[in-house]
CSV table of C-alpha atoms in Angstrom, one decimal:
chain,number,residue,atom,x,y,z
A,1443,UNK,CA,-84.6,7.9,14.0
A,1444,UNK,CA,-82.6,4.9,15.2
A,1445,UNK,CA,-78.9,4.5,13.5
A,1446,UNK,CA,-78.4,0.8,11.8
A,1447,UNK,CA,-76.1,-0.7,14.8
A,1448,UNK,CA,-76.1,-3.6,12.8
A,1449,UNK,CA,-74.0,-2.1,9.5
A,1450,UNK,CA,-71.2,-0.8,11.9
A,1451,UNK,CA,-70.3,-4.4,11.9
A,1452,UNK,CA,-67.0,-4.8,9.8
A,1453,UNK,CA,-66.9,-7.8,6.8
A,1454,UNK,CA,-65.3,-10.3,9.6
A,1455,UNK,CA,-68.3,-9.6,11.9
A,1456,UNK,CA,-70.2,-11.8,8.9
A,1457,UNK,CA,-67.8,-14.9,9.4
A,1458,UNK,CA,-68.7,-18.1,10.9
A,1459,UNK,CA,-66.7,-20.9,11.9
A,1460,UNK,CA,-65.5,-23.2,9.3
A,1461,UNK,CA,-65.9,-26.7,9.5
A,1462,UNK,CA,-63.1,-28.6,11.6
A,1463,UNK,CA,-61.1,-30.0,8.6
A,1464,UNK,CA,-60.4,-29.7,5.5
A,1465,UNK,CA,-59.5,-33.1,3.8
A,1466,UNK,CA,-57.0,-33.0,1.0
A,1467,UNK,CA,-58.5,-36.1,-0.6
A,1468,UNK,CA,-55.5,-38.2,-1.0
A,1469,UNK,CA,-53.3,-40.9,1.4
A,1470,UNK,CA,-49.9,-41.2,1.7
A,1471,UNK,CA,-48.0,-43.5,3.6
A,1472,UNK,CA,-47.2,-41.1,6.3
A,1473,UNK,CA,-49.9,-39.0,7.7
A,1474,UNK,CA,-48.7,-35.4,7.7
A,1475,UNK,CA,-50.9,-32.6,9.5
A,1476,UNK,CA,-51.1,-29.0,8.9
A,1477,UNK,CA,-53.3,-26.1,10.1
A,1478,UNK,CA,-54.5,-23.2,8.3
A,1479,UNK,CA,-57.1,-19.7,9.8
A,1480,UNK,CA,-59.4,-20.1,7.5
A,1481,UNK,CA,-60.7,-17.0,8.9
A,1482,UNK,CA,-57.6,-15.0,7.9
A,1483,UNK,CA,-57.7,-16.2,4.8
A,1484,UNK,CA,-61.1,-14.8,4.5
A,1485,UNK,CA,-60.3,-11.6,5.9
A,1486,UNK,CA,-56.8,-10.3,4.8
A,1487,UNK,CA,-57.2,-12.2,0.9
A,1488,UNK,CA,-57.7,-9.8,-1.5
A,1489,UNK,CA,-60.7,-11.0,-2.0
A,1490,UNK,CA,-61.6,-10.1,1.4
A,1491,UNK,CA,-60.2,-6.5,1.5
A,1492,UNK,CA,-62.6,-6.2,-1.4
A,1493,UNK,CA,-65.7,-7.4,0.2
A,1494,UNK,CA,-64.9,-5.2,3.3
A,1495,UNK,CA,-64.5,-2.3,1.3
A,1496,UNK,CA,-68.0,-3.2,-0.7
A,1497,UNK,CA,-69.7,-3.7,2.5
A,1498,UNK,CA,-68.1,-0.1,3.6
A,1499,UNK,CA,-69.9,1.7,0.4
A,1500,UNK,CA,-72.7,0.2,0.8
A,1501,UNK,CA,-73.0,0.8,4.4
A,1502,UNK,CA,-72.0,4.5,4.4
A,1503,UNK,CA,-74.7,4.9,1.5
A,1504,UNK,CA,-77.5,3.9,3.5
A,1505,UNK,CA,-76.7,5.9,6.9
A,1506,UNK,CA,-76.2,8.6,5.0
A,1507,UNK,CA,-79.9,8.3,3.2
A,1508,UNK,CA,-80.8,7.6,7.1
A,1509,UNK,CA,-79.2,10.9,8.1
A,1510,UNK,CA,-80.5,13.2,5.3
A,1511,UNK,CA,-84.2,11.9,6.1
A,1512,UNK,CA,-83.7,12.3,9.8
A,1513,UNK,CA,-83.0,15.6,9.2
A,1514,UNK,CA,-85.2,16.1,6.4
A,1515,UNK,CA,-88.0,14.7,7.0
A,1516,UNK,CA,-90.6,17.0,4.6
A,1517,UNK,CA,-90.5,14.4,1.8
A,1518,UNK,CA,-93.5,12.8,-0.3
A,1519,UNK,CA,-93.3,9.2,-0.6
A,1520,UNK,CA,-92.4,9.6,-4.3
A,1521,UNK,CA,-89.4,11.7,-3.1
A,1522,UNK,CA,-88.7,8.9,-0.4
A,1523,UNK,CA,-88.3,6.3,-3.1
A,1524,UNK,CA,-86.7,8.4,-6.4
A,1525,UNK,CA,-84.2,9.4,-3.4
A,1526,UNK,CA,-83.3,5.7,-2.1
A,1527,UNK,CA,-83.2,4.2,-5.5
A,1528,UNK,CA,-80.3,7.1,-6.8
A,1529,UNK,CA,-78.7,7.3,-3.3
A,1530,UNK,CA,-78.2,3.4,-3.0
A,1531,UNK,CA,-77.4,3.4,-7.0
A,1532,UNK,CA,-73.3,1.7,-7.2
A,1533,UNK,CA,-72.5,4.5,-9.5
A,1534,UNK,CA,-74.4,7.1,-11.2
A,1535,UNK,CA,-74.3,8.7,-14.7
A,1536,UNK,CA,-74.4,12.9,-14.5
A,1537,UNK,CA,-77.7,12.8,-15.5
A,1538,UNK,CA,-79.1,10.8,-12.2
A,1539,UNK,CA,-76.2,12.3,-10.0
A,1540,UNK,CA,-78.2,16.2,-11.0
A,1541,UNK,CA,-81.3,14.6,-10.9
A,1542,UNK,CA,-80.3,13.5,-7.1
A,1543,UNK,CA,-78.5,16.7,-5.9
A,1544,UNK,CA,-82.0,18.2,-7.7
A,1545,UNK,CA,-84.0,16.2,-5.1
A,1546,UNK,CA,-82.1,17.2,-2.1
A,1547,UNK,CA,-82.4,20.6,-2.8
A,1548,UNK,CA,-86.0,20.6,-3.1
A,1549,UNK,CA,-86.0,18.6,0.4
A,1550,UNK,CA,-83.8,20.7,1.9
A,1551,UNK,CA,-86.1,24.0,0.7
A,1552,UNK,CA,-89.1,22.5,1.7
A,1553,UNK,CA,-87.7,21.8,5.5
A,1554,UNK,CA,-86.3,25.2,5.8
A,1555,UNK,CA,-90.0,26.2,4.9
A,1556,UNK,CA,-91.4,24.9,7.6
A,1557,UNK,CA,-89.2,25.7,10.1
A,1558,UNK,CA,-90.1,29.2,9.2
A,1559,UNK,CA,-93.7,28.4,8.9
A,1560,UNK,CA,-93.7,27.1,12.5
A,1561,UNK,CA,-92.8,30.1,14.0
A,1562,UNK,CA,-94.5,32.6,11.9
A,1563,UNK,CA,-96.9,34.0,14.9
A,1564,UNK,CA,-99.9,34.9,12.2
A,1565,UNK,CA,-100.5,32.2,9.4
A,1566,UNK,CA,-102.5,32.3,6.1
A,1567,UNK,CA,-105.3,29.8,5.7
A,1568,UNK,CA,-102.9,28.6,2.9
A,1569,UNK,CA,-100.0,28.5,5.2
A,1570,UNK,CA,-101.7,26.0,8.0
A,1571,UNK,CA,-102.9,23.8,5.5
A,1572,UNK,CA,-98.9,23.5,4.0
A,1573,UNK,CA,-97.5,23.4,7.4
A,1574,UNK,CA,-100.0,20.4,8.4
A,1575,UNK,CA,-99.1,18.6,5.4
A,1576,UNK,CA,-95.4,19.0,6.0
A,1577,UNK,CA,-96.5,17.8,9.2
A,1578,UNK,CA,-98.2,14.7,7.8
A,1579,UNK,CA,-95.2,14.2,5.5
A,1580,UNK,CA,-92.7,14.0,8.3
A,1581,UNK,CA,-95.1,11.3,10.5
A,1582,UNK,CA,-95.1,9.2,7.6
A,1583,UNK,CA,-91.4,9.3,6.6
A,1584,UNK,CA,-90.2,8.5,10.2
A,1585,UNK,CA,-92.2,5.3,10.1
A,1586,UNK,CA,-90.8,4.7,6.5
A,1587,UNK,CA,-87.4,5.4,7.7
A,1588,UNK,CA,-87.6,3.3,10.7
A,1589,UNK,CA,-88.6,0.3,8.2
A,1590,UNK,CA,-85.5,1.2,6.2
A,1591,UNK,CA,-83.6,0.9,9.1
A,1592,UNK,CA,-84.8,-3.5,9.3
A,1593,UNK,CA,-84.7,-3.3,5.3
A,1594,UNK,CA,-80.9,-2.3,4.8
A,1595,UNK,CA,-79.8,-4.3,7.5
A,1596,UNK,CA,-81.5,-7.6,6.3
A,1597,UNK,CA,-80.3,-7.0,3.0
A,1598,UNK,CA,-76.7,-6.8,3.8
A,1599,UNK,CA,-77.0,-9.6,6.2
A,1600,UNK,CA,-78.0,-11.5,3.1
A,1601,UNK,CA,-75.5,-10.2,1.0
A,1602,UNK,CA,-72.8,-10.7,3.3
A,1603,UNK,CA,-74.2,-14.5,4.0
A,1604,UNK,CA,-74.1,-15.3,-0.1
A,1605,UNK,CA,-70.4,-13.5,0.2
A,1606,UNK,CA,-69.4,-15.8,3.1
A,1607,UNK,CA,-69.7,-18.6,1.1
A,1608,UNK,CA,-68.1,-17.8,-1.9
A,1609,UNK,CA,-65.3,-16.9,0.1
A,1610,UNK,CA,-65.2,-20.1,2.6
A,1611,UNK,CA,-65.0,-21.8,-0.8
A,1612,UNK,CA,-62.3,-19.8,-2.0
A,1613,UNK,CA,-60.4,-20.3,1.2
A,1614,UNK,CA,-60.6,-24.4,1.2
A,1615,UNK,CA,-60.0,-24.5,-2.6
A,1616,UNK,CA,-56.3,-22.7,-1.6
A,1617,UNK,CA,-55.9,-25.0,1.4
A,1618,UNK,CA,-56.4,-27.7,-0.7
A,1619,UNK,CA,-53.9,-27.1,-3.0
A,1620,UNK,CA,-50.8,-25.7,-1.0
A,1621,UNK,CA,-51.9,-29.2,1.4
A,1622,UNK,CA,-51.3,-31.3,-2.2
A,1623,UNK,CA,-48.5,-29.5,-3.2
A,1624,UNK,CA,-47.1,-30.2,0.7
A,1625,UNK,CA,-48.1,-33.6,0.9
A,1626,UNK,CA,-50.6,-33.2,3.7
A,1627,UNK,CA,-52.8,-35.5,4.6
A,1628,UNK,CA,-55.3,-33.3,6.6
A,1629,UNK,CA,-55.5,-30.0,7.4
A,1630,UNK,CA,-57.9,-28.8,10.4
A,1631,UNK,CA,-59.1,-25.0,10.8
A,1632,UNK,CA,-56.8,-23.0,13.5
A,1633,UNK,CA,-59.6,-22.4,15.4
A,1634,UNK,CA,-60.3,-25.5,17.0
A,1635,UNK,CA,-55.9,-26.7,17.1
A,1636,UNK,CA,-54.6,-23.1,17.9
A,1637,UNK,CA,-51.0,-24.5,18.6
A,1638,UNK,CA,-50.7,-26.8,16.0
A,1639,UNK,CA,-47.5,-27.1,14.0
A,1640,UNK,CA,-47.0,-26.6,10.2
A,1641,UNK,CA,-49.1,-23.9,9.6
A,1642,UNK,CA,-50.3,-23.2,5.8
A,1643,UNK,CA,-51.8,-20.0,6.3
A,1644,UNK,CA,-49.3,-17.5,4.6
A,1645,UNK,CA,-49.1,-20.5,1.7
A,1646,UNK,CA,-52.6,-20.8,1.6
A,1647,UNK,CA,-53.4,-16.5,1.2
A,1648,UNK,CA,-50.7,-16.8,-1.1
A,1649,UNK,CA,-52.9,-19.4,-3.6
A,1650,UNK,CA,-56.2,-17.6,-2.7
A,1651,UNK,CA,-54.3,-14.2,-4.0
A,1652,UNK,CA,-53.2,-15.8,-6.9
A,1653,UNK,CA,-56.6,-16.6,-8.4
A,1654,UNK,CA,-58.5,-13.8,-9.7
């Protein structure tokens, strides 16, 4: 089963450029000009450590389901899903956490089963018709896991796009308020004036870290 290439991306991976300026909304007699990496602010605020480390759960949760099929792969479709909604759960209560290690187990015995049945040399009537629906279970749940594969990675694509934006607006909300407190007129995005003086990045995380 392919791995999700996509989910190895790390939370920055998700970021886009952000616009060219960000205006402060004010004039003052003298024009005054900062930059700030808006990008950094996004990445190293504590609101983007936690992101990262959200995206990292969630991530590690779904290869893992991937792994345990791909290795597994003797499970009815009612296993399938009772397995993805507990293992993709954000925290369970003991009662779903045995109910899961429950479901593996039986997984895990059925596989070992038919490895054993596949190399019996002389099989009961009963035994070939389990062994071909084992085999029937495992055709199925490679194309199911192969659609999981597209599923998780447009749903954290989505999740980190909605996340993006919150944080973009986080980011220019703390511009704008260490560029008021400064008196600057403008501030433009790093990106696009690399060496510009007066830098408000530091000021900027600073803000962004203060607002919970």
């Amino acid at each position: 089963m392919k791995q999700i290439r996509f989910l190895q991306l790390g939370w920055a991976a998700f970021l886009a450029l952000a616009a060219v300026m960000v205006g402060v909304g004010f004039q003052t007699p003298t024009e005054k000009i900062g930059v700030a990496d808006i990008n950094r602010l996004m990445v190293d605020s504590d609101f983007g450590k936690s992101l990262q480390a959200q995206l990292d759960k969630m991530r590690a949760a779904r290869q893992d389901l991937l792994s345990f099929i791909d290795s597994n792969r003797v499970i009815t479709m009612d296993q399938a899903y009772q397995l993805r909604d507990l293992s993709l759960k954000p925290s369970l209560t003991k009662e779903e956490q045995a109910q899961l290690d429950s479901l593996k187990a039986a997984i895990v015995a059925a596989s070992k089963k038919w490895t054993e049945l596949a190399t019996k040399p002389n099989m009961t009537p009963e035994e070939r018709t389990l062994v071909q629906d084992y085999a029937d279970r495992a055709q199925k749940m490679a194309q199911t896991g192969n659609r999981w594969v597209q599923d998780f990675s447009n749903d954290l694509a989505d999740w980190a796009a909605k996340q993006k934006a919150d944080g973009n607006q986080r980011a220019r909300g703390a511009i704008q308020d260490v560029a008021k407190a400064q008196g600057y007129t403008m501030v433009y995005d790093s990106v696009f004036a690399p060496y510009g003086a007066n830098d408000l990045t530091d000021a900027a995380l600073a803000a962004m870290n203060a607002k919970k």
